Tab-separated table of C-alpha atoms and ligand atoms in Angstrom:
chain	number	residue	atom	x	y	z
A	275	MET	CA	-0.099	0.085	0.141
A	276	THR	CA	1.291	3.667	-0.747
A	277	ALA	CA	-0.809	6.553	1.005
A	278	SER	CA	-2.383	9.145	-1.095
A	279	ILE	CA	-1.002	12.411	-0.741
A	280	LEU	CA	-3.089	15.241	1.303
A	281	ASP	CA	-1.830	17.983	-0.765
A	282	GLY	CA	-1.859	21.255	0.752
A	283	ARG	CA	-0.567	23.379	-1.407
A	284	LYS	CA	-3.365	22.379	-4.061
A	285	LEU	CA	-6.113	22.827	-1.545
A	286	ALA	CA	-4.812	26.512	-0.471
A	287	GLY	CA	-4.893	27.418	-4.025
A	288	SER	CA	-8.421	26.744	-4.321
A	289	ILE	CA	-9.501	28.297	-1.174
A	290	GLU	CA	-7.340	31.315	-2.085
A	291	GLU	CA	-9.454	31.471	-5.177
A	292	SER	CA	-12.931	31.598	-3.461
A	293	LEU	CA	-11.166	33.741	-1.300
A	294	ARG	CA	-10.484	36.303	-3.938
A	295	ALA	CA	-13.986	36.341	-4.738
A	296	GLU	CA	-15.208	37.164	-1.506
A	297	VAL	CA	-12.771	39.777	-0.660
A	298	ALA	CA	-13.740	41.618	-4.333
A	299	THR	CA	-17.348	41.626	-2.947
A	300	PHE	CA	-16.454	42.867	0.435
A	301	ALA	CA	-14.177	45.651	-1.205
A	302	GLY	CA	-17.090	46.316	-3.618
A	303	VAL	CA	-19.525	46.879	-0.921
A	304	VAL	CA	-17.748	48.481	2.051
A	305	GLY	CA	-15.437	50.508	-0.292
A	306	ARG	CA	-12.101	48.926	1.040
A	307	ALA	CA	-10.263	46.059	1.490
A	308	PRO	CA	-9.899	43.813	4.756
A	309	ARG	CA	-6.805	44.932	6.449
A	310	LEU	CA	-4.538	42.512	8.285
A	311	VAL	CA	-1.720	43.903	10.524
A	312	VAL	CA	1.242	41.432	11.570
A	313	VAL	CA	3.513	42.308	14.494
A	314	LEU	CA	7.150	40.943	13.512
A	315	VAL	CA	9.767	41.028	16.988
A	316	GLY	CA	12.971	40.503	16.280
A	317	GLU	CA	15.278	38.944	13.224
A	318	MET	CA	14.439	35.548	13.517
A	319	ALA	CA	14.375	34.133	9.980
A	320	ALA	CA	11.976	31.044	10.156
A	321	SER	CA	9.598	34.227	11.643
A	322	ALA	CA	10.763	36.374	9.212
A	323	SER	CA	9.988	33.888	6.312
A	324	TYR	CA	6.422	33.014	7.877
A	325	VAL	CA	5.783	36.772	7.704
A	326	LYS	CA	6.368	36.656	4.542
A	327	SER	CA	4.267	33.793	2.965
A	328	LYS	CA	1.422	35.501	5.004
A	329	ALA	CA	1.495	38.903	3.445
A	330	ASP	CA	2.119	37.522	-0.013
A	331	ALA	CA	-0.802	34.979	0.324
A	332	ALA	CA	-3.158	38.372	1.473
A	333	ALA	CA	-1.651	40.094	-1.559
A	334	ARG	CA	-2.765	37.500	-3.646
A	335	VAL	CA	-6.435	37.606	-2.533
A	336	GLY	CA	-6.873	41.337	-2.048
A	337	ILE	CA	-6.159	41.547	1.854
A	338	ASP	CA	-4.110	44.734	2.481
A	339	ALA	CA	-1.234	43.438	5.403
A	340	ASP	CA	1.272	45.365	6.829
A	341	VAL	CA	4.179	44.258	8.508
A	342	VAL	CA	5.097	46.201	11.690
A	343	ARG	CA	9.192	45.433	12.947
A	344	VAL	CA	9.885	45.953	16.308
A	345	THR	CA	13.630	44.985	17.508
A	346	ALA	CA	14.124	42.103	19.504
A	347	GLY	CA	14.993	44.424	22.546
A	348	THR	CA	11.690	45.764	22.875
A	349	THR	CA	9.584	45.218	26.170
A	350	THR	CA	6.292	43.265	27.066
A	351	GLN	CA	4.929	47.032	27.761
A	352	ALA	CA	5.881	48.721	24.592
A	353	LEU	CA	4.422	45.511	22.593
A	354	VAL	CA	1.429	45.797	24.684
A	355	LYS	CA	1.275	49.595	23.994
A	356	LEU	CA	1.707	49.538	20.099
A	357	ILE	CA	-0.849	46.427	19.809
A	358	HIS	CA	-3.189	49.218	21.434
A	359	GLU	CA	-2.315	51.685	18.996
A	360	ILE	CA	-2.732	49.715	15.934
A	361	ALA	CA	-6.010	48.358	17.165
A	362	SER	CA	-6.962	51.945	17.633
A	363	GLU	CA	-6.461	53.309	14.426
A	364	ALA	CA	-9.310	54.980	13.066
A	365	ASP	CA	-8.422	56.154	9.413
A	366	ARG	CA	-6.731	52.346	8.217
A	367	PRO	CA	-8.864	50.033	10.553
A	368	ALA	CA	-6.774	46.914	11.109
A	369	ASP	CA	-9.527	44.109	10.926
A	370	GLY	CA	-6.977	41.418	12.072
A	371	ILE	CA	-4.207	41.606	14.326
A	372	LEU	CA	-1.321	38.976	14.915
A	373	VAL	CA	1.913	39.096	16.792
A	374	GLN	CA	4.392	36.362	14.831
A	375	LEU	CA	5.592	33.886	17.724
A	376	PRO	CA	8.032	33.023	19.249
A	377	LEU	CA	8.522	36.177	20.807
A	378	PRO	CA	12.021	36.793	22.795
A	379	ASN	CA	12.202	35.097	26.125
A	380	HIS	CA	12.307	38.271	28.123
A	381	ILE	CA	8.755	39.335	26.697
A	382	ASP	CA	5.730	38.210	28.677
A	383	THR	CA	4.042	36.379	25.793
A	384	THR	CA	0.561	35.745	27.355
A	385	ALA	CA	0.758	39.555	27.922
A	386	VAL	CA	1.068	40.573	24.664
A	387	LEU	CA	-1.071	37.858	22.959
A	388	ASP	CA	-4.220	39.040	25.548
A	389	ALA	CA	-3.193	42.695	24.475
A	390	VAL	CA	-4.963	41.794	20.446
A	391	PRO	CA	-8.589	42.727	20.954
A	392	ALA	CA	-10.868	39.463	20.526
A	393	ASP	CA	-12.516	40.437	17.901
A	394	ARG	CA	-9.229	41.150	15.762
A	395	ASP	CA	-7.610	37.934	16.949
A	396	VAL	CA	-7.567	36.213	13.770
A	397	ASP	CA	-4.780	33.820	15.072
A	398	GLY	CA	-7.923	32.807	17.416
A	399	PHE	CA	-5.178	32.751	20.638
A	400	HIS	CA	-7.296	35.123	23.132
A	401	PRO	CA	-8.809	33.335	25.972
A	402	GLU	CA	-12.415	34.177	24.530
A	403	ASN	CA	-11.746	33.202	21.244
A	404	ALA	CA	-10.697	29.586	23.083
A	405	GLY	CA	-13.595	29.868	25.132
A	406	LEU	CA	-15.667	29.991	22.540
A	407	LEU	CA	-14.028	27.258	20.588
A	408	SER	CA	-14.386	24.866	23.779
A	409	GLN	CA	-18.216	25.836	23.664
A	410	GLY	CA	-18.545	24.781	20.354
A	411	ARG	CA	-19.402	28.046	19.117
A	412	PRO	CA	-16.190	29.256	17.324
A	413	ARG	CA	-15.304	32.481	16.023
A	414	PHE	CA	-11.524	32.431	14.820
A	415	ILE	CA	-10.088	28.616	15.076
A	416	PRO	CA	-6.414	29.024	15.431
A	417	CYS	CA	-4.922	28.607	11.846
A	418	THR	CA	-3.298	25.535	11.508
A	419	ALA	CA	-5.923	23.149	13.673
A	420	ALA	CA	-8.558	24.726	11.254
A	421	GLY	CA	-5.941	24.273	8.430
A	422	VAL	CA	-6.058	20.175	9.517
A	423	GLN	CA	-9.523	20.245	9.891
A	424	ARG	CA	-10.165	21.696	6.275
A	425	MET	CA	-7.520	19.342	4.868
A	426	LEU	CA	-9.768	16.170	6.306
A	427	LEU	CA	-13.088	17.452	4.921
A	428	ALA	CA	-11.739	18.142	1.152
A	429	ALA	CA	-10.362	14.759	1.101
A	430	GLU	CA	-13.591	13.204	2.300
A	431	ILE	CA	-12.417	11.411	5.242
A	432	GLU	CA	-14.524	10.623	7.770
A	433	THR	CA	-14.113	11.428	11.177
A	434	ALA	CA	-17.311	10.699	12.935
A	435	GLY	CA	-16.615	7.565	15.192
A	436	LYS	CA	-13.090	7.514	14.249
A	437	HIS	CA	-10.216	7.478	16.873
A	438	ALA	CA	-7.966	10.677	16.158
A	439	VAL	CA	-5.114	10.652	17.624
A	440	ILE	CA	-2.813	13.994	18.306
A	441	ILE	CA	0.453	14.387	19.388
A	442	GLY	CA	1.216	17.192	21.046
A	443	ARG	CA	-0.694	19.455	23.234
A	444	SER	CA	-0.119	22.943	22.623
A	445	ASP	CA	-2.653	26.107	22.680
A	446	ILE	CA	-1.743	26.675	19.131
A	447	VAL	CA	-2.390	23.247	17.491
A	448	GLY	CA	-3.061	20.442	19.667
A	449	LYS	CA	-4.931	21.390	21.951
A	450	PRO	CA	-7.600	22.964	19.559
A	451	LEU	CA	-7.645	20.543	17.068
A	452	ALA	CA	-8.613	18.024	19.957
A	453	LEU	CA	-11.481	20.210	20.458
A	454	LEU	CA	-12.283	20.429	16.844
A	455	LEU	CA	-12.147	17.026	15.793
A	456	ALA	CA	-14.394	16.034	19.290
A	457	SER	CA	-16.793	18.557	18.156
A	458	ARG	CA	-20.619	18.411	16.747
A	459	GLY	CA	-20.808	17.632	12.719
A	460	PRO	CA	-18.875	17.520	10.090
A	461	GLY	CA	-14.937	17.493	10.238
A	462	GLY	CA	-15.743	16.499	13.838
A	463	ASP	CA	-17.540	13.273	16.271
A	464	ALA	CA	-14.257	11.585	16.291
A	465	THR	CA	-13.231	10.063	19.704
A	466	VAL	CA	-10.083	12.035	20.511
A	467	THR	CA	-6.697	11.274	22.346
A	468	LEU	CA	-4.618	14.053	22.883
A	469	CYS	CA	-0.809	12.497	23.616
A	470	HIS	CA	1.818	14.699	25.125
A	471	SER	CA	5.472	14.425	26.383
A	472	ARG	CA	4.372	12.592	29.377
A	473	SER	CA	2.452	9.982	27.449
A	474	ALA	CA	3.250	6.596	28.485
A	475	ASN	CA	3.777	4.513	25.500
A	476	LEU	CA	3.210	6.272	22.938
A	477	PRO	CA	3.215	3.476	20.195
A	478	ALA	CA	0.707	2.021	21.918
A	479	LEU	CA	-1.739	4.950	21.535
A	480	THR	CA	-0.669	6.125	17.928
A	481	ARG	CA	-1.182	2.129	16.521
A	482	GLN	CA	-4.922	2.825	17.405
A	483	ALA	CA	-5.108	5.683	15.614
A	484	ASP	CA	-7.569	6.002	12.397
A	485	ILE	CA	-6.159	9.139	12.157
A	486	LEU	CA	-3.120	10.440	13.492
A	487	VAL	CA	-1.680	14.118	13.924
A	488	ALA	CA	2.062	15.017	14.681
A	489	ALA	CA	2.564	18.745	16.297
A	490	VAL	CA	5.368	17.874	18.340
A	491	GLY	CA	8.382	19.776	16.617
A	492	ARG	CA	10.853	16.333	16.896
A	493	PRO	CA	12.305	15.745	13.244
A	494	GLN	CA	10.751	12.386	11.841
A	495	MET	CA	9.783	10.979	15.409
A	496	VAL	CA	6.998	8.902	13.717
A	497	THR	CA	8.345	5.751	12.302
A	498	ALA	CA	5.972	3.348	10.208
A	499	GLU	CA	5.689	0.799	13.407
A	500	MET	CA	3.499	3.749	15.186
A	501	VAL	CA	1.199	3.803	12.724
A	502	LYS	CA	-1.731	1.580	11.905
A	503	PRO	CA	-1.809	0.006	8.283
A	504	GLY	CA	-4.300	2.748	6.474
A	505	ALA	CA	-4.263	5.173	8.882
A	506	VAL	CA	-4.311	9.096	7.819
A	507	VAL	CA	-1.408	10.629	8.838
A	508	VAL	CA	-1.286	14.398	9.060
A	509	ASP	CA	2.087	15.819	9.665
A	510	VAL	CA	1.925	19.340	11.014
A	511	GLY	CA	5.646	19.525	12.748
A	512	ILE	CA	8.371	21.796	10.489
A	513	ASN	CA	11.576	20.901	11.437
A	514	ARG	CA	14.924	22.347	9.996
A	515	ILE	CA	17.276	19.446	9.867
A	516	ALA	CA	21.488	19.587	8.125
A	517	SER	CA	21.165	18.217	4.611
A	518	GLU	CA	24.402	17.361	2.568
A	519	GLY	CA	24.952	20.015	-0.136
A	520	LYS	CA	22.343	22.500	1.296
A	521	PRO	CA	24.028	25.082	3.385
A	522	GLY	CA	20.747	25.917	5.094
A	523	GLY	CA	19.462	22.213	5.342
A	524	ARG	CA	16.144	21.229	4.625
A	525	LEU	CA	12.782	21.106	6.082
A	526	VAL	CA	11.492	17.840	7.327
A	527	GLY	CA	8.274	16.934	9.556
A	528	ASP	CA	7.352	15.151	12.366
A	529	VAL	CA	6.383	11.879	10.589
A	530	ASP	CA	9.532	9.844	8.487
A	531	PHE	CA	7.560	10.187	6.060
A	532	ALA	CA	9.547	7.858	3.215
A	533	ALA	CA	9.001	4.703	5.986
A	534	VAL	CA	5.258	5.555	6.927
A	535	ALA	CA	3.688	6.470	3.270
A	536	PRO	CA	4.114	3.061	2.506
A	537	VAL	CA	1.827	1.768	5.574
A	538	ALA	CA	-0.830	4.774	5.834
A	539	GLY	CA	-3.221	5.286	3.661
A	540	TRP	CA	-3.104	8.973	3.649
A	541	ILE	CA	-0.384	11.226	4.370
A	542	SER	CA	0.623	14.759	4.396
A	543	PRO	CA	4.065	15.983	3.251
A	544	VAL	CA	6.375	18.382	4.719
A	545	PRO	CA	6.949	21.057	3.053
A	546	GLY	CA	3.557	21.320	1.134
A	547	GLY	CA	0.789	20.052	3.420
A	548	VAL	CA	-0.666	21.886	6.330
A	549	GLY	CA	1.464	24.831	6.447
A	550	PRO	CA	-0.057	26.374	3.210
A	551	LEU	CA	-3.186	25.539	4.859
A	552	THR	CA	-2.619	27.868	7.792
A	553	VAL	CA	-1.920	30.691	5.688
A	554	ALA	CA	-5.495	29.947	3.911
A	555	MET	CA	-7.074	30.271	7.329
A	556	LEU	CA	-5.417	33.057	8.471
A	557	LEU	CA	-6.492	34.822	5.408
A	558	SER	CA	-9.992	33.129	5.957
A	559	ASN	CA	-10.160	34.585	9.450
A	560	THR	CA	-9.142	37.894	8.508
A	561	LEU	CA	-11.999	38.195	6.074
A	562	LEU	CA	-14.177	36.927	8.475
A	563	ALA	CA	-12.919	39.522	11.169
A	564	ALA	CA	-13.503	42.287	8.573
A	565	GLU	CA	-17.061	41.237	8.011
A	566	LEU	CA	-18.021	40.653	11.474
A	567	ARG	CA	-17.074	44.359	12.163
A	568	LEU	CA	-18.910	45.567	9.857
A	569	GLY	CA	-21.749	43.019	10.727
A	570	SER	CA	-22.401	41.645	7.564
A	571	ARG	CA	-21.482	37.661	8.449
A	572	ALA	CA	-23.023	35.637	11.565
A	573	PRO	CA	-20.670	33.922	13.203
A	574	ARG	CA	-20.009	30.513	12.411
A	575	GLN	CA	-22.223	27.682	13.967
A	576	THR	CA	-21.153	24.098	14.701
B	232	NAD	P1	5.406	22.867	21.486
B	232	NAD	O1	6.788	22.832	21.660
B	232	NAD	O2	4.219	24.512	21.820
B	232	NAD	O3	4.186	21.876	21.714
B	232	NAD	C1	4.809	20.447	21.415
B	232	NAD	C2	4.007	19.314	22.072
B	232	NAD	O4	4.674	18.254	21.785
B	232	NAD	C3	3.943	19.771	23.800
B	232	NAD	O5	2.804	19.692	23.787
B	232	NAD	C4	4.767	18.418	24.010
B	232	NAD	O6	3.874	18.086	25.289
B	232	NAD	C5	4.342	17.374	22.861
B	232	NAD	N1	5.865	16.627	23.104
B	232	NAD	C6	7.055	17.041	22.949
B	232	NAD	N2	7.878	15.667	23.066
B	232	NAD	C7	7.246	15.049	22.798
B	232	NAD	C8	7.471	13.596	23.096
B	232	NAD	N3	8.555	13.018	22.722
B	232	NAD	N4	6.340	12.611	22.904
B	232	NAD	C9	4.978	12.924	22.485
B	232	NAD	N5	4.734	14.497	22.642
B	232	NAD	C10	6.105	15.052	22.522
B	232	NAD	O7	4.911	23.230	19.324
B	232	NAD	P2	3.651	23.682	18.627
B	232	NAD	O8	3.864	25.484	18.510
B	232	NAD	O9	2.456	22.997	19.209
B	232	NAD	O10	4.357	23.345	17.454
B	232	NAD	C11	4.611	21.617	17.083
B	232	NAD	C12	5.242	21.455	15.693
B	232	NAD	O11	4.661	22.261	14.836
B	232	NAD	C13	6.472	22.494	15.754
B	232	NAD	O12	7.249	21.676	14.644
B	232	NAD	C14	6.090	23.555	14.766
B	232	NAD	O13	7.183	24.267	13.729
B	232	NAD	C15	5.314	23.092	13.531
B	232	NAD	N6	3.995	23.978	13.506
B	232	NAD	C16	3.712	23.804	12.261
B	232	NAD	C17	2.326	24.672	11.697
B	232	NAD	C18	2.117	24.717	10.499
B	232	NAD	O14	1.532	25.895	9.787
B	232	NAD	N7	2.577	23.755	9.663
B	232	NAD	C19	1.850	25.974	12.652
B	232	NAD	C20	2.282	25.790	13.805
B	232	NAD	C21	3.446	24.876	14.317
């Protein structure tokens, strides 16, 4: 058996195409494009590259995106003040505001994320948005978790009654994805096991998975022996490892793709899997934020 590929790049392209039309309709009615402001702190190459992908994708669909760059030596207080200033700009309203993570160690990340007003929080990290998701009435769903669910839906992979095992319990990926897959309705109704660094006998848990999601940040940790034959394997991990002849190294996921692909029924590659969908979901959240601000769209129901 060789797994079918969950092609995130292709799916993100088709999502962008429909978003482009929706953004044009919004701009036609409202007289301006939706606007996203991204705060980028410091000089980390990976963060700068993620922010560039987000800004480029926004431009492709007609969303205005501004990147506000701040030096790594900034303070928590200064960042909180900056976010309040961005949120109160009256002439060019920021419909969506996001702070690229990770922040330097001396910054209180929670305080900074909490400063983003809940109705502009297109990353879905504000406690109000996390609470709405946990109650099954999501507003802004964290983009990577939303992207994974969208990937399963697009491939018409049944989730109802299936056992989904997620490795990684972060607030950004694992935890919101567990809530989504366990929620009622399409792309949900799964039985979810959330594994983490203290889970005992991980392979015994992962081998029970009909749907296995790896969101850990450990290169190629999911091996063929950890996967039930025919399972759906979604790889969220993005890790840079050394590679002969490539000075910058190369990107790999949390799944040993070459070993797992012959065992799995479906598998997402890295790069070209979940990453592009994360960006597409950010654009979708930005349009939703703009529409909600103007009262032109009802919040999603699940
Ligand atoms: P995190 O460091 O916040 O969380 C990692 C999780 O993995 C923790 O819950 C931890 O308990 C668990 N873990 C660590 N070691 C483990 C082990 N040996 N066994 C089982 N669980 C273990 O990371 P994160 O922000 O959730 O990101 C995870 C990975 O996903 C990273 O590689 C990150 O770069 C990637 N990521 C990708 C996207 C995307 O768009 N594709 C978006 C966000 C994060």
